[in-house]
Amino acid sequence: MASETAQSSGLPTAPGAWLGVLGGGQLGRMFCQAAQALGYRVAVLDPAESSPAGMVADRHVRAAYDDPQALDLLAGLCAAVTTEFENVPADSLRRLAAHCRTAPSGDAVAVAQDRIAEKAYLQASGVPVAAHAAIRQAADLDACDAALFPGILKTARLGYDGKGQVRVASRKQAVQAHAQLGGVACVLEALQPLDYEISVVVVRGLDGRTVSYPPSRNAHQDGILALSVVDGSVPAGVADQARRHALRVADHLDYHGVLCVEFFVLRDGGVIANEMAPRPHNSGHYTQDGCLVSQFEQQARVMAGLPLGLTETLCPTAMLNVLGDLWFDAQGGQREPNWAGVLAVPGTRLHLYAKTQARPGRKMGHINVVGATAPELLKRVARVRAVLGLPHVG
Ligand code: ATP
Ligand code: MG
C-alpha cells in the first residue's frame, strides 16, 4: 500500500532531513527547537506572517492549513509531518499521509476534534468517563437522563481553556445554555465530585512501542491551566491507573506520536478520563527540565522512527504558566515581569514564546522549577509566585 510505504520507508530518518509541523504556536515552536537540537531541519505551515514557531523554523510555509499546494510542498520536502494543534483539518493530514509519514494520523486527530466521538472512543478503549449525553439538537435535552443534572454543557467542537462550556443546574438552564452556545452539537456531562485533576502524556512509536510520563497534578485558574506539579503526591495506585488508561487509548487508536489524556480523580478515588489532545500538552511542559527527554523531543523521535527516550522524572518538578496578565499592573499600565527575580530562585528555567503582544489570559511562556525534594520544590514555586505577584493556587 502506498501509504504504508510512506509511513515506514527509510526508517530511521537520519538527522539533516526535514520534519514538518502544521501550526505556528508555542507547541510548534518547542517542537522545532527540540527537532533542531537533534539535527533535523524543520518546516512550519502557518498562515500568519509571524508566529512563535514560524520565527524559529528553518522554513516557514505561509499558507492556510487546507491549501493543497502548500500541503504538497510540505509533503515533498519533509520525511514526516506532525501537527501542534488538534483543530487543523483532518483531511490535510490525510492528504499529507499519501506522500509522507504523518504522525498522528488524520483519523486520530479527527477523534480528538469532536467531544462526542472522543467520549465514545475513550469508552470503547475501556477507559471510564463521566456520565454524559450527546446533544446534537435541542430536543436531545428533553430526552436526556435527569441524573446528568447538575452538569456541564460543552460544545462538541473547538472548546479550549474552559471556553464553550456552561454549568447548568437543570434541564431548563441547559436549554437556555444550548441556545446561548448557538445551538451547536454539544456534550452534556454530569458534574463530577472532583478531588483533583491529573494528566498523562504518552508516546507511541511507529512500531507500536509506548512510553508514558508520570502524571502531573494540574491546577487551573479562570479555566486556564496555572500550575502542573510532579512531586510524587499522586498516590501510586491512581498514577498507575491513569498511565494504563492513557496507554490503552493510544493503542486502541493505533496512535503514532505524543498524546495527552486529562483525568479527573474523584473524591472516592476513582479515575475517569476527561479529554485528550493529539499532541504535546501544556501540562507536559515540565518534561523539558524534569526529564531527560522532553515530550517535544519524543515527538521528533517518533517522526524520525528513532527509539523513544526515558520518561521518569529526574527530580520533583513543576510548571507555572506565564499569562499576559503579568505584563499589566493594577492600573492597567504596561510593565515587564521581573524575570531576574524569577531566575534568582534556584532551580528555575524560563521558557518564553516570543509573542509580541501580551493580552490577559494569553499564554506567553512558562517557568519550570525543579527541587531535590518535594518540599524544596514547593518552596521554590511559592517564591516564584511571590516574585511575580501571583496568588497561591492548587
Ligand atoms: P482545556 O483546554 O483547559 O483542557 P477545555 O475547554 O477543553 O479545557 P475541559 O477540560 O473539558 O475543557 O474542562 C475544563 C475544566 O472544567 C476541567 O479542567 C475541570 O476543572 C472542569 N470540568 C470539566 N468537566 C467537568 C465535570 N464533568 N465535572 C466537574 N468539573 C468539570
Ligand atoms: Mg481540559
PDB file of C-alpha atoms and ligand atoms in Angstrom, residues 115 154 161-162 165 197 220 262 264 274-275 281, ligand 2:
ATOM      1  CA  ARG A 115     -16.073  15.587  22.132  1.00  0.00           C
ATOM      2  CA  LYS A 154     -19.725  21.664  26.410  1.00  0.00           C
ATOM      3  CA  ASP A 161      -9.331  26.749  28.227  1.00  0.00           C
ATOM      4  CA  GLY A 162     -12.869  26.293  29.557  1.00  0.00           C
ATOM      5  CA  GLN A 165     -18.904  25.403  28.227  1.00  0.00           C
ATOM      6  CA  GLU A 197      -7.054  16.767  38.177  1.00  0.00           C
ATOM      7  CA  HIS A 220      -6.495  25.826  36.831  1.00  0.00           C
ATOM      8  CA  GLU A 262      -6.609  14.503  31.079  1.00  0.00           C
ATOM      9  CA  PHE A 264     -10.392  13.613  36.968  1.00  0.00           C
ATOM     10  CA  ASN A 274     -11.964  13.876  30.671  1.00  0.00           C
ATOM     11  CA  GLU A 275     -10.469  14.552  27.244  1.00  0.00           C
ATOM     12  CA  HIS A 281       0.306  19.337  26.061  1.00  0.00           C
TER      13      HIS A 281
HETATM   14 MG    MG B   2      -9.266  20.153  29.570  1.00  0.00          MG
END
